[in-house]
Coordinates of C-alpha atoms in Angstrom, one line a residue:
Chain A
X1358 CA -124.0 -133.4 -28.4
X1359 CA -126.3 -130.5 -28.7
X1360 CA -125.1 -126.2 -29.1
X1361 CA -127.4 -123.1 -28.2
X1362 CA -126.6 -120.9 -31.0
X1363 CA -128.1 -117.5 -31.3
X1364 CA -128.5 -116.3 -35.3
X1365 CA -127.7 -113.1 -36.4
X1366 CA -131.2 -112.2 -35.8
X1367 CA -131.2 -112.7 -32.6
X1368 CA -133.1 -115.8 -32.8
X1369 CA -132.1 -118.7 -30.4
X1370 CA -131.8 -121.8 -31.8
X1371 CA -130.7 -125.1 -29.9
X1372 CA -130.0 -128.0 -32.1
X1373 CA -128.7 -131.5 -30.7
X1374 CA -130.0 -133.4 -27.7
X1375 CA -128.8 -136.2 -24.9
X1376 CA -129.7 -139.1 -27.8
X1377 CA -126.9 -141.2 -28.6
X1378 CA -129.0 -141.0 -32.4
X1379 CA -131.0 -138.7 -33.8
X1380 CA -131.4 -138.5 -37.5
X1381 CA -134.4 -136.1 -37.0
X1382 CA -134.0 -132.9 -39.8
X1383 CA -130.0 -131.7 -41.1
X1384 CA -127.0 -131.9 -39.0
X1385 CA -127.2 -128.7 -37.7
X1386 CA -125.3 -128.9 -35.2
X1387 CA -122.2 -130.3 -37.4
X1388 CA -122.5 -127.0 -39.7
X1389 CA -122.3 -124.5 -36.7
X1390 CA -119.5 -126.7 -35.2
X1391 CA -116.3 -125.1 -36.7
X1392 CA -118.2 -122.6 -38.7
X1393 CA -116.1 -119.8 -36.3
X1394 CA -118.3 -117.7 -35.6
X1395 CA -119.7 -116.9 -39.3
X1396 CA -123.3 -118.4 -38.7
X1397 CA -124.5 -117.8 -34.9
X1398 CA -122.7 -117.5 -32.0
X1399 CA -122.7 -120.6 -29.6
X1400 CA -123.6 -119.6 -26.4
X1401 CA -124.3 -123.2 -24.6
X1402 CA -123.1 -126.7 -25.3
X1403 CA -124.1 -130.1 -24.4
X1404 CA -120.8 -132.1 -24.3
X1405 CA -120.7 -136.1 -23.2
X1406 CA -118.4 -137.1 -21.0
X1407 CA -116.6 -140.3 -20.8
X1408 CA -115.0 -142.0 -18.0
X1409 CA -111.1 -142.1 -17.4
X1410 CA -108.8 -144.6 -18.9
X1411 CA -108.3 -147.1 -15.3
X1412 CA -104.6 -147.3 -16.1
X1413 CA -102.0 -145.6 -18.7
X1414 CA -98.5 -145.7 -19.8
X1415 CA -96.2 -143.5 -21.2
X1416 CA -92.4 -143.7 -23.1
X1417 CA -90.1 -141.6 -25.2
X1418 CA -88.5 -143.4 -28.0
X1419 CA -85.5 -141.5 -30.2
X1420 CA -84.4 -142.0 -33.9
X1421 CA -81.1 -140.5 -35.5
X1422 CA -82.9 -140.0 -38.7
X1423 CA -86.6 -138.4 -38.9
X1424 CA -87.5 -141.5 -41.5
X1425 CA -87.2 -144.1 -38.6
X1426 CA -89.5 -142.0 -36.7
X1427 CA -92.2 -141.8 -39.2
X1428 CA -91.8 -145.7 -40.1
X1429 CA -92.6 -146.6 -36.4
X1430 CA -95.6 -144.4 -36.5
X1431 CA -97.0 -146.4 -39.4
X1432 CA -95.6 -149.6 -37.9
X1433 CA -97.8 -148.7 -35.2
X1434 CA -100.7 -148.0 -36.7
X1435 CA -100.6 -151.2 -38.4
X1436 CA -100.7 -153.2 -36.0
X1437 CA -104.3 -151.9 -35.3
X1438 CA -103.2 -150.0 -32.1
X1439 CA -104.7 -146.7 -31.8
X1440 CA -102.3 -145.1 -29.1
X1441 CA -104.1 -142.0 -27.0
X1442 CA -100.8 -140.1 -27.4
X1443 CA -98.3 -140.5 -30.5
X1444 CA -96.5 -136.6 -30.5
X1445 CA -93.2 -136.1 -33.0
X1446 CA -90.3 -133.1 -32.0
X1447 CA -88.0 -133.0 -33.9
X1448 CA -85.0 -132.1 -32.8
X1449 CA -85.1 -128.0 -33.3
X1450 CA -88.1 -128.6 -30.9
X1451 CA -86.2 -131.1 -28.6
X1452 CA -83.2 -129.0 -28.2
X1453 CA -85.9 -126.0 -27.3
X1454 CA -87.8 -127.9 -25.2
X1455 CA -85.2 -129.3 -23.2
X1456 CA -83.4 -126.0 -23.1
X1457 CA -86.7 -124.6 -21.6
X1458 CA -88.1 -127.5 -19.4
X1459 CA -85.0 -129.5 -18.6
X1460 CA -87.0 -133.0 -18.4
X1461 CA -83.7 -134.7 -19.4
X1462 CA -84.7 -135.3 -22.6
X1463 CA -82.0 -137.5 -25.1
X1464 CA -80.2 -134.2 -27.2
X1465 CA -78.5 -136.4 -29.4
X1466 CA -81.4 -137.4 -31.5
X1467 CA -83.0 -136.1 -35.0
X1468 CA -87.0 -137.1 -33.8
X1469 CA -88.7 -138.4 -31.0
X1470 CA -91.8 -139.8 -30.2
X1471 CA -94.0 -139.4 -27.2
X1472 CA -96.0 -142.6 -27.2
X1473 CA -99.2 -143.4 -24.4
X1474 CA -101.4 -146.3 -24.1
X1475 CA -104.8 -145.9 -21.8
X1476 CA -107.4 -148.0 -20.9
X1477 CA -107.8 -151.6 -19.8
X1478 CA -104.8 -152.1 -18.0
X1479 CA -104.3 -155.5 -19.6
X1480 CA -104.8 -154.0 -22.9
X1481 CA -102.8 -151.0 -21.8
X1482 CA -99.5 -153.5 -20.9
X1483 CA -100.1 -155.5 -24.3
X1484 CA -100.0 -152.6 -26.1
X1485 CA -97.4 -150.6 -24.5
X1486 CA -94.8 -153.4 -25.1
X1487 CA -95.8 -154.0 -28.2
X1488 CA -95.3 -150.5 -29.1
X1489 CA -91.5 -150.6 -27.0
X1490 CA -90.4 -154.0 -29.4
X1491 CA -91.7 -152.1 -32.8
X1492 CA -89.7 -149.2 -31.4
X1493 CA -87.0 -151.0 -30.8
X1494 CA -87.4 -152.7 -34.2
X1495 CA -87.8 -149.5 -35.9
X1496 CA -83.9 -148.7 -35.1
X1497 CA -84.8 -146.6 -31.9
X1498 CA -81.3 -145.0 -30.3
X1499 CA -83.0 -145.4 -26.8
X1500 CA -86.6 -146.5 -25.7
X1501 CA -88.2 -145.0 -22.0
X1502 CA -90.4 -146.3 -20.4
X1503 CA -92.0 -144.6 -18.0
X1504 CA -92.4 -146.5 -14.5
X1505 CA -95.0 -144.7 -12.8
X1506 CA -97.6 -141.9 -13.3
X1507 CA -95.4 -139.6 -11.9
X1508 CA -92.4 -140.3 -14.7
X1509 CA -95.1 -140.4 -17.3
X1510 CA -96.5 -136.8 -16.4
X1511 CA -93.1 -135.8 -16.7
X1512 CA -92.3 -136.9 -20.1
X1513 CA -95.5 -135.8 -21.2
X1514 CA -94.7 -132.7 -20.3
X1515 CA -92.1 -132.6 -23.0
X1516 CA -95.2 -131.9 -26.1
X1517 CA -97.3 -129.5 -23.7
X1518 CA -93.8 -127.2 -23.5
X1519 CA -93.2 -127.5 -27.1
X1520 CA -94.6 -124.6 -28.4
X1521 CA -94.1 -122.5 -25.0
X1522 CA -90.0 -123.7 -25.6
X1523 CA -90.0 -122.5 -29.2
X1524 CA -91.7 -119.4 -28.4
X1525 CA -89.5 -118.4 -26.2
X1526 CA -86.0 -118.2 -29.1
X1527 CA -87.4 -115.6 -31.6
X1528 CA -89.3 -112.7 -30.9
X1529 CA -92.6 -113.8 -33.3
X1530 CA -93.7 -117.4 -33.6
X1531 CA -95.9 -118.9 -35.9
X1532 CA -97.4 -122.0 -35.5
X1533 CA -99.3 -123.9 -38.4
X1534 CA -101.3 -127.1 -38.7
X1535 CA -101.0 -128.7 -41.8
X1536 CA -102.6 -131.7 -41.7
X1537 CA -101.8 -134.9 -43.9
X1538 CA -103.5 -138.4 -44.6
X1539 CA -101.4 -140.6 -41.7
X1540 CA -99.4 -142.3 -44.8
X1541 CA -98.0 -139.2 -46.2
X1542 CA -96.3 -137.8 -42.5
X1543 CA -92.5 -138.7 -43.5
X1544 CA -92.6 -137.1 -47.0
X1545 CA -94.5 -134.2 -45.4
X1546 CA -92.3 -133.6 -42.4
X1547 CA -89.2 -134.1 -45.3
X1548 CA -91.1 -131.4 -47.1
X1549 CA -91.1 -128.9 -44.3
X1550 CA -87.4 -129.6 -43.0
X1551 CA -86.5 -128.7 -47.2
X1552 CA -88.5 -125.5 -47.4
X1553 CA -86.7 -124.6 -44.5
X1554 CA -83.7 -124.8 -46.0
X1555 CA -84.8 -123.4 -49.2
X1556 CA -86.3 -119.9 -47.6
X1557 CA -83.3 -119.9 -44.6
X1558 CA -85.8 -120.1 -42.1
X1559 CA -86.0 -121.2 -38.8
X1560 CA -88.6 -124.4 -38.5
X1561 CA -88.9 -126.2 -35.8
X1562 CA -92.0 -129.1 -36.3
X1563 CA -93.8 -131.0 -34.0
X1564 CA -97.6 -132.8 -33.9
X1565 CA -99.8 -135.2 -33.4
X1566 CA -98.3 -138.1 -35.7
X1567 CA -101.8 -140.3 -34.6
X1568 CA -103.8 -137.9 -36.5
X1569 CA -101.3 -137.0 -39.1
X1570 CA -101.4 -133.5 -37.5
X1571 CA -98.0 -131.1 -37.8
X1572 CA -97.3 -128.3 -36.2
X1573 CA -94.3 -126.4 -38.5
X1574 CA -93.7 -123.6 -36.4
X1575 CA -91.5 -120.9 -38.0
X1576 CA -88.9 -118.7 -35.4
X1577 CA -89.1 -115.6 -37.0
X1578 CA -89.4 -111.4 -36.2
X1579 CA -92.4 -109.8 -38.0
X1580 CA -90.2 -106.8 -37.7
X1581 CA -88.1 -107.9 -40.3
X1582 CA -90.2 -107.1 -43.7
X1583 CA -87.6 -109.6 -45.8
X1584 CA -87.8 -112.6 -43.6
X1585 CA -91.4 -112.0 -43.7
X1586 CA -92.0 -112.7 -47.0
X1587 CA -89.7 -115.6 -47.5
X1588 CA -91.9 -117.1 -44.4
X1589 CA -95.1 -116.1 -46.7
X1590 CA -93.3 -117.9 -49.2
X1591 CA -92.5 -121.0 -47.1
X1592 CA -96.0 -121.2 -46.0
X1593 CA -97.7 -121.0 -49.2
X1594 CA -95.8 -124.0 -50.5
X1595 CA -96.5 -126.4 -47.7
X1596 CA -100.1 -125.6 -47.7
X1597 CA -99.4 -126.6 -51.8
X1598 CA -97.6 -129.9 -50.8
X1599 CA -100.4 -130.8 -47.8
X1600 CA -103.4 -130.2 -50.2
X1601 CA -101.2 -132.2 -52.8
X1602 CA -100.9 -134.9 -50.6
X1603 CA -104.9 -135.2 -49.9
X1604 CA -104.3 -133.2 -46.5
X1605 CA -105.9 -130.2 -45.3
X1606 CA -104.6 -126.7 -44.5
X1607 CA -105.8 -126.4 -41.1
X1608 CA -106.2 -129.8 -39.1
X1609 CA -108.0 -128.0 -35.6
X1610 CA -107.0 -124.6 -35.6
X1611 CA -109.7 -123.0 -37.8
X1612 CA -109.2 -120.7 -41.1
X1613 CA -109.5 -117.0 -39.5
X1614 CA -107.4 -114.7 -41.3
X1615 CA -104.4 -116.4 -41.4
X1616 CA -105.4 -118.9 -43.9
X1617 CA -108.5 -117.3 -45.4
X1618 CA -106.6 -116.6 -48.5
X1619 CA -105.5 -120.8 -49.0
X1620 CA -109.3 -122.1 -48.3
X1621 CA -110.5 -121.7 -51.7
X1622 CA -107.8 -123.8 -53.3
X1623 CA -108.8 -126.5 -50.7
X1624 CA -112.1 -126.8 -50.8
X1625 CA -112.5 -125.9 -54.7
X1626 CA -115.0 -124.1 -56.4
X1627 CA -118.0 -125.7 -55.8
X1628 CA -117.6 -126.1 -51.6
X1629 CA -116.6 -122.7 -51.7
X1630 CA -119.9 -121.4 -53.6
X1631 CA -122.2 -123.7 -51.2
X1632 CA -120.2 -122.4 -48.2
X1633 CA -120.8 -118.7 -49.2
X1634 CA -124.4 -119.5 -50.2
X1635 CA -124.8 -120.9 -46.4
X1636 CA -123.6 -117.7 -44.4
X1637 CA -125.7 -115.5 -46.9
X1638 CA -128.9 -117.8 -46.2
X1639 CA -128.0 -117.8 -42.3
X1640 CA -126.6 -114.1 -41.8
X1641 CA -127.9 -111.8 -45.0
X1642 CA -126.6 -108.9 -43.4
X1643 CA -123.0 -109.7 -43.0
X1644 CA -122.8 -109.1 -39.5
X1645 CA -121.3 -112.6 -38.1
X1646 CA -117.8 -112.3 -37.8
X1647 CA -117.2 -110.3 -41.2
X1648 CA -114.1 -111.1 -43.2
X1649 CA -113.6 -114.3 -41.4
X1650 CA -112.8 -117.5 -43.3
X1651 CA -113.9 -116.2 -47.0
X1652 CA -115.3 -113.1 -47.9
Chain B
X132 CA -115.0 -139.6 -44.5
X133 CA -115.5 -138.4 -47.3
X134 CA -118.4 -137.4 -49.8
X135 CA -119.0 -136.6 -53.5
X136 CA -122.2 -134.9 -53.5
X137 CA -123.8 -133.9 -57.5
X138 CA -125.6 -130.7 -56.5
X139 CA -129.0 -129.5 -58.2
X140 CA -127.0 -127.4 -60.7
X141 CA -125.3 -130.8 -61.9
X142 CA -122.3 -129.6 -60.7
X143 CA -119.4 -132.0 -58.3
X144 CA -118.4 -130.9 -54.9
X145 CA -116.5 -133.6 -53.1
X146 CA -116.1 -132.9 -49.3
X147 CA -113.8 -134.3 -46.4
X148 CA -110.7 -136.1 -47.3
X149 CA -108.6 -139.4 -45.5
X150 CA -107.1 -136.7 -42.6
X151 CA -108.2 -137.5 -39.1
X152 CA -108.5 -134.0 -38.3
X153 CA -109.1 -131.1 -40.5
X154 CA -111.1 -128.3 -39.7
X155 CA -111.0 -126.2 -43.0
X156 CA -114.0 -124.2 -43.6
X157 CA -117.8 -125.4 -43.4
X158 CA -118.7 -129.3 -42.1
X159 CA -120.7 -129.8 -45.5
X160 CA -119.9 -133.4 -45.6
X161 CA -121.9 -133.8 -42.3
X162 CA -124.5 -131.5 -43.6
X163 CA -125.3 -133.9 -46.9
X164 CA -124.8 -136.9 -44.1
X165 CA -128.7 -137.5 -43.3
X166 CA -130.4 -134.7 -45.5
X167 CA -132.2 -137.5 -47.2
X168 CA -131.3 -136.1 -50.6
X169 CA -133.1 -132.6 -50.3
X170 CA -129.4 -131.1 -51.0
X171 CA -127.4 -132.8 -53.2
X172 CA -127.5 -136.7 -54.5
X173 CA -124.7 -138.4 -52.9
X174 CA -122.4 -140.9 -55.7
X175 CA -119.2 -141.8 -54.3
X176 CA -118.5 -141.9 -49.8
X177 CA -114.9 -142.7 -48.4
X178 CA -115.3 -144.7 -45.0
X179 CA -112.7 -145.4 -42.4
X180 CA -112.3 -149.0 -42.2
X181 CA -111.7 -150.5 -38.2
X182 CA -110.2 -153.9 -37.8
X183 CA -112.4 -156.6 -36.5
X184 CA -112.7 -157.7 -33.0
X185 CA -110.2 -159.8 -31.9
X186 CA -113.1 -161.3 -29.1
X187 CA -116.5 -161.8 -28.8
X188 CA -118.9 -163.0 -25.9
X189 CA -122.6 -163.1 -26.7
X190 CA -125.5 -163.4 -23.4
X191 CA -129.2 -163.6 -23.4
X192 CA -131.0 -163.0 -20.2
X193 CA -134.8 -162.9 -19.9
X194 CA -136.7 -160.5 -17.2
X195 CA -140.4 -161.4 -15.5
X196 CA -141.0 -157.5 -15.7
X197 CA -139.8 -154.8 -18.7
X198 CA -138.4 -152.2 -15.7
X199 CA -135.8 -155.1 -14.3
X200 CA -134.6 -154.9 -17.8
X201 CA -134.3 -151.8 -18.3
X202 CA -132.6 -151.1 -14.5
X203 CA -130.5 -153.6 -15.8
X204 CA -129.2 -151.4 -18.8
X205 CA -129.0 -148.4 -16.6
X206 CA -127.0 -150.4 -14.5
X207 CA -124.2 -151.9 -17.1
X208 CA -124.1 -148.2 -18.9
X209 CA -123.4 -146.9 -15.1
X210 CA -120.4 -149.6 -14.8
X211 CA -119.1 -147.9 -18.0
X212 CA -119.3 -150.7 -20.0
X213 CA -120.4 -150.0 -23.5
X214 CA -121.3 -153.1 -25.0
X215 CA -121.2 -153.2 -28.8
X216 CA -125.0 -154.8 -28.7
X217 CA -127.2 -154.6 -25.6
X218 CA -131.3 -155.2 -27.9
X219 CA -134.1 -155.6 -25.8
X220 CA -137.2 -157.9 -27.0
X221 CA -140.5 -157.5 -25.8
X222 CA -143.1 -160.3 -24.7
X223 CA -144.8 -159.9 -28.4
X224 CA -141.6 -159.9 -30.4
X225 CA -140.1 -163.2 -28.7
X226 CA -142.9 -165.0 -29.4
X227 CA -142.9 -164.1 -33.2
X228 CA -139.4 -164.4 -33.1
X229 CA -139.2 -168.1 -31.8
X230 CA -142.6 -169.0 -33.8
X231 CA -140.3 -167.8 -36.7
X232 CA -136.7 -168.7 -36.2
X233 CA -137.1 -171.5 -33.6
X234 CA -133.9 -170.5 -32.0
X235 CA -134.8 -172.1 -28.1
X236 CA -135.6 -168.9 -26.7
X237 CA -137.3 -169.0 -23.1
X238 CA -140.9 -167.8 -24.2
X239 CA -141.8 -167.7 -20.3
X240 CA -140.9 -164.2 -19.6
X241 CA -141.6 -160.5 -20.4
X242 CA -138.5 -158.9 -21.6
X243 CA -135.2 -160.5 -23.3
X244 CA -132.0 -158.4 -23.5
X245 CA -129.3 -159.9 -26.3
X246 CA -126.0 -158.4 -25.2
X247 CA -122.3 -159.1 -26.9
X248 CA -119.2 -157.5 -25.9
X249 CA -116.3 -157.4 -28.0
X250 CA -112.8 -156.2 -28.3
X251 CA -109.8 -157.4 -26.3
X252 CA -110.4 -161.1 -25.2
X253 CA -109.2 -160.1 -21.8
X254 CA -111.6 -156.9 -21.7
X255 CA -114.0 -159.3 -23.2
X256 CA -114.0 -161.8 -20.7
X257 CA -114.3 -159.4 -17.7
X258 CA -117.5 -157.5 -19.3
X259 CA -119.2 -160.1 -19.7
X260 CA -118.5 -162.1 -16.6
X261 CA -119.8 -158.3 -15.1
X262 CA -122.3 -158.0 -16.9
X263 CA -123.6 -161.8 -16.5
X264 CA -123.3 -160.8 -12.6
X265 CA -125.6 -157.0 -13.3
X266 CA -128.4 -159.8 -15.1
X267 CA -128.3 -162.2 -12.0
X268 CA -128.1 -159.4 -9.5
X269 CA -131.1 -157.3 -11.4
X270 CA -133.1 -160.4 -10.9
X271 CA -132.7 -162.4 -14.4
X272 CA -135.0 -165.5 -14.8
X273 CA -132.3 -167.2 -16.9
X274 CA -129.1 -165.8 -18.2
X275 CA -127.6 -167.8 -21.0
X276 CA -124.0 -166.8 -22.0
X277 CA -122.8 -168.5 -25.5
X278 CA -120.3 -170.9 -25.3
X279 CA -118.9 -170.6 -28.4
X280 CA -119.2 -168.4 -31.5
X281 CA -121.8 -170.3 -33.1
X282 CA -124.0 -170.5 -30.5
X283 CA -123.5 -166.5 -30.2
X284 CA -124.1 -166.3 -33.8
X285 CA -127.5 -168.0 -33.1
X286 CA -128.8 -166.3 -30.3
X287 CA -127.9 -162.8 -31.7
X288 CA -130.1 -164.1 -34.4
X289 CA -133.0 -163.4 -32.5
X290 CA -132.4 -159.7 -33.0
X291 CA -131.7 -159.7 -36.4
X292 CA -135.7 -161.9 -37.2
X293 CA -136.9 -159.7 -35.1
X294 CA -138.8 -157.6 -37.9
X295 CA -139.7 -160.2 -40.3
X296 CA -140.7 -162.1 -37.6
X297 CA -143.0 -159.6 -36.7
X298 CA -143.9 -158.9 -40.4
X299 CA -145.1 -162.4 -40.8
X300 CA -148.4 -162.1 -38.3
X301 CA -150.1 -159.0 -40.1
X302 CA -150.7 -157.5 -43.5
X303 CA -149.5 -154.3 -42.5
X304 CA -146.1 -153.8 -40.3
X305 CA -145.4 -149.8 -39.5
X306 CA -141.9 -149.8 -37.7
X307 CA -140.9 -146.9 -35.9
X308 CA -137.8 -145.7 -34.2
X309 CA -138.4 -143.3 -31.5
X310 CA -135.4 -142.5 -29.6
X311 CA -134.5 -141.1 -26.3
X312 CA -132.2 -140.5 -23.7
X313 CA -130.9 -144.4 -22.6
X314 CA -132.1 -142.6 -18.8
X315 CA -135.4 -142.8 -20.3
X316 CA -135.6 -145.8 -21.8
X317 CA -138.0 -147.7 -19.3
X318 CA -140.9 -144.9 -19.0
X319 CA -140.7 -144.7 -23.1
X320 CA -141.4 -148.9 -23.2
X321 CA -144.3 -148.2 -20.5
X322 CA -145.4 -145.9 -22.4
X323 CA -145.4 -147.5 -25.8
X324 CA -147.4 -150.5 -23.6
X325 CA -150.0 -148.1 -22.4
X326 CA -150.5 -146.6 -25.8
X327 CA -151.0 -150.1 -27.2
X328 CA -153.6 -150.8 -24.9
X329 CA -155.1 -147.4 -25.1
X330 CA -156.3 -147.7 -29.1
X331 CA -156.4 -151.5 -29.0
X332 CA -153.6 -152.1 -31.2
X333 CA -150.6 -154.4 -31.3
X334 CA -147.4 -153.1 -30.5
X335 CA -144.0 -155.4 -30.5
X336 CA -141.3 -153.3 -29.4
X337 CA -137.5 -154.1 -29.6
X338 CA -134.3 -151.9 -30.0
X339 CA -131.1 -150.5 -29.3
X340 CA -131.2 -150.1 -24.9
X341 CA -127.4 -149.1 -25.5
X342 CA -128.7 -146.3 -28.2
X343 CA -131.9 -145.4 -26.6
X344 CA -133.2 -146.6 -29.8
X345 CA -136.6 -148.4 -29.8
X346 CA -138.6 -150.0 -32.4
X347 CA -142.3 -150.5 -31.3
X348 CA -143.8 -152.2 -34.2
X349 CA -147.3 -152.0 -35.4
X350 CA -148.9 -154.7 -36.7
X351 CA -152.2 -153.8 -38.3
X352 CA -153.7 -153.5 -41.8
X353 CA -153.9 -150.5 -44.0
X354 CA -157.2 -151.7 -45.6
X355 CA -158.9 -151.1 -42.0
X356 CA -159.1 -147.6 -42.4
X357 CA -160.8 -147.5 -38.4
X358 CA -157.8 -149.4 -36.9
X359 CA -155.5 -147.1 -39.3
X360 CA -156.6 -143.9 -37.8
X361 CA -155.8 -145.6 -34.1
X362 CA -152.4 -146.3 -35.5
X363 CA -152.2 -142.6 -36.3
X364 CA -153.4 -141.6 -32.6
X365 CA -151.2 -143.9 -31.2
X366 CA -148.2 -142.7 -33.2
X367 CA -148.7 -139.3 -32.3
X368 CA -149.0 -140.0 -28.6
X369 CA -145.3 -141.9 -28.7
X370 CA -143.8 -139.1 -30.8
X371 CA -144.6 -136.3 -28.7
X372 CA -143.4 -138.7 -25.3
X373 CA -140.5 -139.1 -27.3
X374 CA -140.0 -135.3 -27.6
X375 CA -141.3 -134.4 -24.1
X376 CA -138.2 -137.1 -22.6
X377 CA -135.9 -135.2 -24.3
X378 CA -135.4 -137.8 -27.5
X379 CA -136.0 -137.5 -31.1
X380 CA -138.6 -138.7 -33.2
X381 CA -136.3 -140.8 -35.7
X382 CA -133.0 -141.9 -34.5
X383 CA -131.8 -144.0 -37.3
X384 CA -134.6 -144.5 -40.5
X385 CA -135.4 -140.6 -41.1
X386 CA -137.8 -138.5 -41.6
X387 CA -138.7 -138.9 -45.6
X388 CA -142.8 -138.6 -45.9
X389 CA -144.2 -140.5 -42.7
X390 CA -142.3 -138.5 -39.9
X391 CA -142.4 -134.9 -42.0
X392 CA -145.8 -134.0 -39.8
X393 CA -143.6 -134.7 -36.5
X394 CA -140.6 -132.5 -37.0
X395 CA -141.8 -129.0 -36.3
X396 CA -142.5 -129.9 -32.7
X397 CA -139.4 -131.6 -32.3
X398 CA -136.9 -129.0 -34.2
X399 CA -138.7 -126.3 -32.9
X400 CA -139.1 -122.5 -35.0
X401 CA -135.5 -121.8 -35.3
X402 CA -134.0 -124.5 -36.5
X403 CA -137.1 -125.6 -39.0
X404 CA -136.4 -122.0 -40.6
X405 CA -132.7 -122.4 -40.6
X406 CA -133.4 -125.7 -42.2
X407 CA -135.9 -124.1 -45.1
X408 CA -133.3 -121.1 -45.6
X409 CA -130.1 -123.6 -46.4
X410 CA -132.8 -126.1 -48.4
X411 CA -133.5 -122.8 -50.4
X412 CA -130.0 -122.1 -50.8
X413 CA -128.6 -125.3 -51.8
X414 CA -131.8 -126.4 -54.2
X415 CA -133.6 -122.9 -55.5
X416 CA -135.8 -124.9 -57.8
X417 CA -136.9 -127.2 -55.2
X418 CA -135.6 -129.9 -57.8
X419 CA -134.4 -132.2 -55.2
X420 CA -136.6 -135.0 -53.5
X421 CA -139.3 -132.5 -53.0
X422 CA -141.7 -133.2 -50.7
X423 CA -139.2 -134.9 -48.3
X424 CA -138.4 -134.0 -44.6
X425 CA -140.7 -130.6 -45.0
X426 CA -141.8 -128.7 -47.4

């Protein structure tokens, strides 16, 4: 709700305040949010917090074919429920994760979803078997419900260990976010599993499906120069296909380096000349994090 | 969601996209979002539709005293209920509104809170059975809870006449929308009473208790230039309260020409120049609603 930011000349601003609205002067706050340290550097924030959900419930649901999986997301979504949890592995990931964390995860599966419901616990048991009979509809190989907090924490468990489980079978990981509009997850999750394919390379893809966020993370060895630049090669084409789709390169984990060099064909030319114009107006001298994001 | 923004240089940057997430450079979208067209001239916005409520429960309850009113806000907001309308009416503004709208409202009070709740019919149900009990507890003269959707529909009317109501008993209505911390919310109404009384104007206040959001209404007339200059004393004394709570001097209508005075003291050194510097960078020529917000 409100961010102390100190500007490269050493100015301290604080934008925001405790008011639910405030339409007082430019959205400061909402530029510096995300702007990775290329305009001030935040050095307080005001956050709100918000009570915990009185009751939640958790299940695992499993697909032979990654297209079921995606169809129940949207099945889901469609039926106006907005679950707090709605994670996709597919089954590189599974098989990793499993391997790593033995939760007794179903190994004979292409894709599975980690599904929760929170809040009201009326609303909370509506939903959740709701969400079990669309599953179920949806052609799942196995539905689990979790039958207490304890059961749930451990199923959960299963997307916190993902990337920790895939880290662990090659010696460099690389985990992206390419981030698609909700409607567009199957074809981009097809698109992913083909590129793999088409560059011999290791992908194993998980993500949030609720906010069309995926996390292609490519099992590689930065030590081998060749495999490194079919991975480049990988990369560049499904940040092509996600911007194609009317997603974005980056869904939360910021531009950086990494992706400095795919932000332009994102934004375009005109975001990309405002953006620029912005950090020169805030930080003249260059000094904020140079090289970060765009040069 | 989404924004296509025509910038002073006639050029056409669109920013955001349908992705839930996406972090990819600069928040631009939420920089246009309220800068009152001092940086680009918005022509096209993409919005996230939500489903409607499947429930609805609609209450009136009237106070003897403004501060058993507000307690009673404090107090649902405390029992984590956020109820999607919770509008206050002062003594002044139910009287115009019922001279107006002859809706039955109890004119023998001094404060009237409209409050609906909607959502899950079971969540529903439960809120506003709590929240009828937080009116009687808080000492309620009469608490009226709709028995069906029209009646709802009619009391929430109230709210909705409140300004023409008002606008029908002077020439001249100035409404404001000082906003502050929901905490704050019953010193701000004393406040705006004492100020009313102090120049010997007429206030009617109403507004948003769930957003902090107030609307004390001036009704006057412009041709009194002695009166006028009151108004201008008074509105300066409820701005800088606002400020001095911790609240904002416009949470909802803007700043434009009539609050352009106020925002320096209430954005403070920093942020004003920050403001300039990215107006300067965006609109060079000063082409843009000039004269808006600041100069």
């Amino acid at each position: 709700m409100g961010l102390e930011v100190v500007l490269p000349s050493g100015e301290v601003l604080w934008t925001g305040n405790k008011c639910v609205k405030d339409v007082a002067g430019y959205s400061l706050k909402d530029l510096f949010i995300g702007s990775e340290g290329t305009l001030g550097v935040i050095t307080k924030v005001l956050l709100r917090l918000i009570p915990n959900p009185a009751a939640k419930k958790t299940m695992v649901a499993t697909f032979d074919a990654m297209d079921k999986a995606a169809a129940v997301v949207s099945t889901i979504i469609a039926a106006q429920i907005i679950p707090c949890t709605l994670e996709f592995l597919d089954r590189t990931t599974i098989h990793c994760v499993e391997d790593y964390a033995k939760i007794g995860l179903p190994l004979d599966c292409e894709a599975l979803l980690l599904i929760e419901t929170d809040g009201h616990p009326a609303v909370v048991a509506e939903e959740a078997a709701q969400m079990e009979r669309i599953c179920r509809a949806g052609g799942a190989l196995e539905v689990r419900v979790a039958r207490d907090d304890a059961e749930g924490a451990k199923l959960a468990s299963a997307r916190r260990s993902a990337f920790s489980a895939l880290a662990r079978v090659a010696p460099t990981t690389i985990l992206e976010d390419a981030t698609v509009p909700r409607s567009e997850l199957a074809r981009m999750i097809r698109f992913v599993e083909a590129v793999a394919k088409k560059y011999h390379l290791k992908i194993g893809t998980f993500g949030h499906m609720g906010d069309g966020n995926l996390h292609p993370t490519f099992l590689t060895d930065e030590r081998n120069h060749e495999e490194m630049r079919r991975v480049e090669g990988a990369f560049k084409e499904i940040f092509d296909e996600a911007i194609r789709l009317g997603g974005t390169i980056t869904g939360e984990h910021g531009v950086g380096l990494a992706k400095k060099s795919f932000l332009p064909k994102f934004a375009g030319d005109a975001q990309m000349r405002v953006m620029r114009e912005l950090r020169r107006a805030l930080d003249p001298q260059g000094i904020l994090n140079p090289g970060k994001m765009f040069d």
